[in-house]
XYZ file of C-alpha atoms in Angstrom:
158
model
C 60.498 -83.288 20.740
C 57.646 -85.995 20.963
C 57.457 -89.330 20.860
C 55.221 -92.200 21.437
C 56.316 -96.681 21.611
C 55.164 -99.529 20.208
C 54.906 -103.572 20.754
C 56.810 -105.410 17.835
C 58.413 -109.013 17.281
C 61.283 -106.900 17.034
C 61.320 -105.276 20.613
C 59.871 -102.543 21.959
C 60.508 -99.623 19.343
C 60.159 -96.127 20.360
C 59.406 -93.394 17.121
C 60.525 -89.339 18.191
C 59.265 -86.839 15.818
C 59.352 -82.938 15.894
C 56.529 -80.296 13.368
C 59.411 -80.646 10.954
C 58.810 -84.804 11.208
C 60.656 -88.118 12.068
C 63.649 -87.465 13.790
C 64.712 -91.111 15.295
C 63.493 -94.420 15.697
C 64.641 -96.241 18.856
C 64.760 -100.236 19.006
C 64.784 -100.494 22.685
C 66.876 -102.358 24.757
C 65.602 -103.831 27.968
C 65.828 -101.050 30.246
C 65.961 -98.253 28.035
C 63.447 -94.900 28.739
C 62.654 -92.184 27.147
C 64.527 -89.090 28.281
C 62.712 -86.718 30.118
C 62.881 -84.165 27.831
C 60.778 -86.089 25.177
C 57.145 -85.542 25.757
C 54.823 -88.344 25.014
C 51.884 -87.428 22.119
C 50.375 -90.019 20.924
C 48.334 -88.084 19.230
C 50.934 -86.487 17.822
C 52.535 -89.117 17.208
C 49.154 -90.855 15.482
C 50.432 -90.924 11.438
C 53.894 -91.940 12.308
C 52.769 -95.093 14.346
C 49.787 -95.970 11.847
C 52.282 -96.227 9.120
C 54.827 -98.323 10.684
C 52.427 -100.439 12.832
C 51.136 -100.744 8.987
C 54.328 -101.946 7.447
C 54.950 -104.201 10.760
C 51.887 -106.333 9.593
C 52.616 -106.549 6.024
C 49.942 -103.943 5.072
C 52.332 -100.844 3.476
C 55.334 -100.714 1.217
C 56.333 -97.668 1.271
C 56.052 -94.783 3.907
C 55.030 -91.125 2.855
C 55.896 -89.554 6.541
C 57.603 -86.371 6.615
C 61.541 -87.135 7.667
C 63.592 -85.053 9.357
C 66.791 -86.958 10.857
C 69.444 -85.291 11.577
C 72.929 -85.451 10.258
C 75.518 -84.278 7.587
C 74.557 -82.968 4.357
C 76.596 -86.671 2.780
C 74.679 -88.519 5.397
C 71.121 -87.309 4.426
C 71.983 -88.009 0.761
C 72.777 -91.740 1.448
C 69.580 -92.070 3.768
C 67.262 -90.938 0.525
C 69.083 -93.097 -1.042
C 68.600 -96.077 0.946
C 65.356 -94.343 1.200
C 64.562 -94.841 -2.054
C 65.419 -98.826 -2.466
C 62.289 -100.256 -3.684
C 60.932 -102.800 -1.199
C 61.825 -106.391 -1.051
C 64.624 -105.294 -3.665
C 68.676 -104.306 -2.587
C 71.316 -102.079 -3.157
C 75.237 -102.920 -2.554
C 77.129 -99.512 -1.319
C 78.760 -99.107 -4.415
C 75.777 -99.304 -6.760
C 74.931 -96.358 -3.698
C 77.900 -93.984 -3.740
C 77.576 -94.228 -8.015
C 73.990 -92.748 -7.920
C 75.794 -90.442 -5.543
C 78.114 -89.395 -8.009
C 80.736 -90.514 -5.848
C 81.470 -93.919 -6.555
C 84.830 -93.861 -4.298
C 82.858 -93.247 -1.924
C 81.411 -96.502 -0.823
C 82.745 -97.161 2.781
C 81.721 -93.595 3.258
C 78.132 -94.923 1.830
C 77.953 -97.600 4.899
C 79.205 -95.519 7.537
C 76.694 -93.276 6.894
C 74.339 -96.131 6.206
C 74.945 -97.589 10.085
C 74.423 -94.077 11.951
C 70.680 -93.898 10.195
C 69.261 -92.604 12.614
C 65.586 -93.699 11.039
C 66.148 -98.024 10.610
C 63.795 -99.714 9.330
C 61.353 -95.770 7.357
C 64.818 -95.398 5.774
C 65.413 -99.181 5.069
C 69.031 -99.800 5.961
C 68.213 -103.553 6.125
C 67.748 -103.250 2.705
C 71.713 -101.962 1.916
C 74.421 -105.665 1.261
C 77.671 -106.140 0.599
C 79.529 -105.734 -3.162
C 79.372 -109.268 -3.911
C 77.328 -110.284 -1.136
C 73.826 -111.141 -0.544
C 74.034 -110.955 2.864
C 73.040 -107.339 4.176
C 74.431 -106.451 7.445
C 72.756 -103.221 10.440
C 73.724 -102.484 13.526
C 71.042 -104.324 14.775
C 72.383 -107.095 13.743
C 72.167 -110.137 11.362
C 68.584 -111.287 12.970
C 66.847 -108.463 13.059
C 67.663 -107.851 9.103
C 66.697 -111.384 8.933
C 62.615 -110.204 10.442
C 62.542 -107.869 8.129
C 63.189 -109.822 4.877
C 61.138 -112.093 5.798
C 58.730 -109.195 5.829
C 59.161 -107.996 2.802
C 59.060 -111.498 1.117
C 55.032 -112.089 2.710
C 56.636 -114.506 5.343
C 55.537 -113.528 8.422
C 54.074 -110.174 10.647
C 56.288 -108.773 12.720
C 53.139 -107.409 14.814
């Protein structure tokens, strides 16, 4: 597994990838250190870092990176549906469940969203509760507010 990192307003962000594509995006907390099995490889990671930097600076609206998140078939279907949400738009858990032809799976969609291994690029900040204007994410409301402000063109996060 290869990695590189960038500093942003959100904090230090690590990207991990292999030959199949991007595996993880980690918003590092204080004291985080890369796993000893990971290889720091800025050349391999350059396209990933470039696109994330462009997005966080407000210059990119879509990602064209190969993604290879690890999860169950259902989780990968949910993550793909989340990836299809357009820039600066939102969808509810119910809308995503219906799109997956599983309208009763709203809670399962929420659980899959919450274990998304590639936040920002798989934009979980665009998913909200039914009948709510608020989105949720394991990184908290401040994280979501910053990404939504970025997508409205109000801030740069680099």
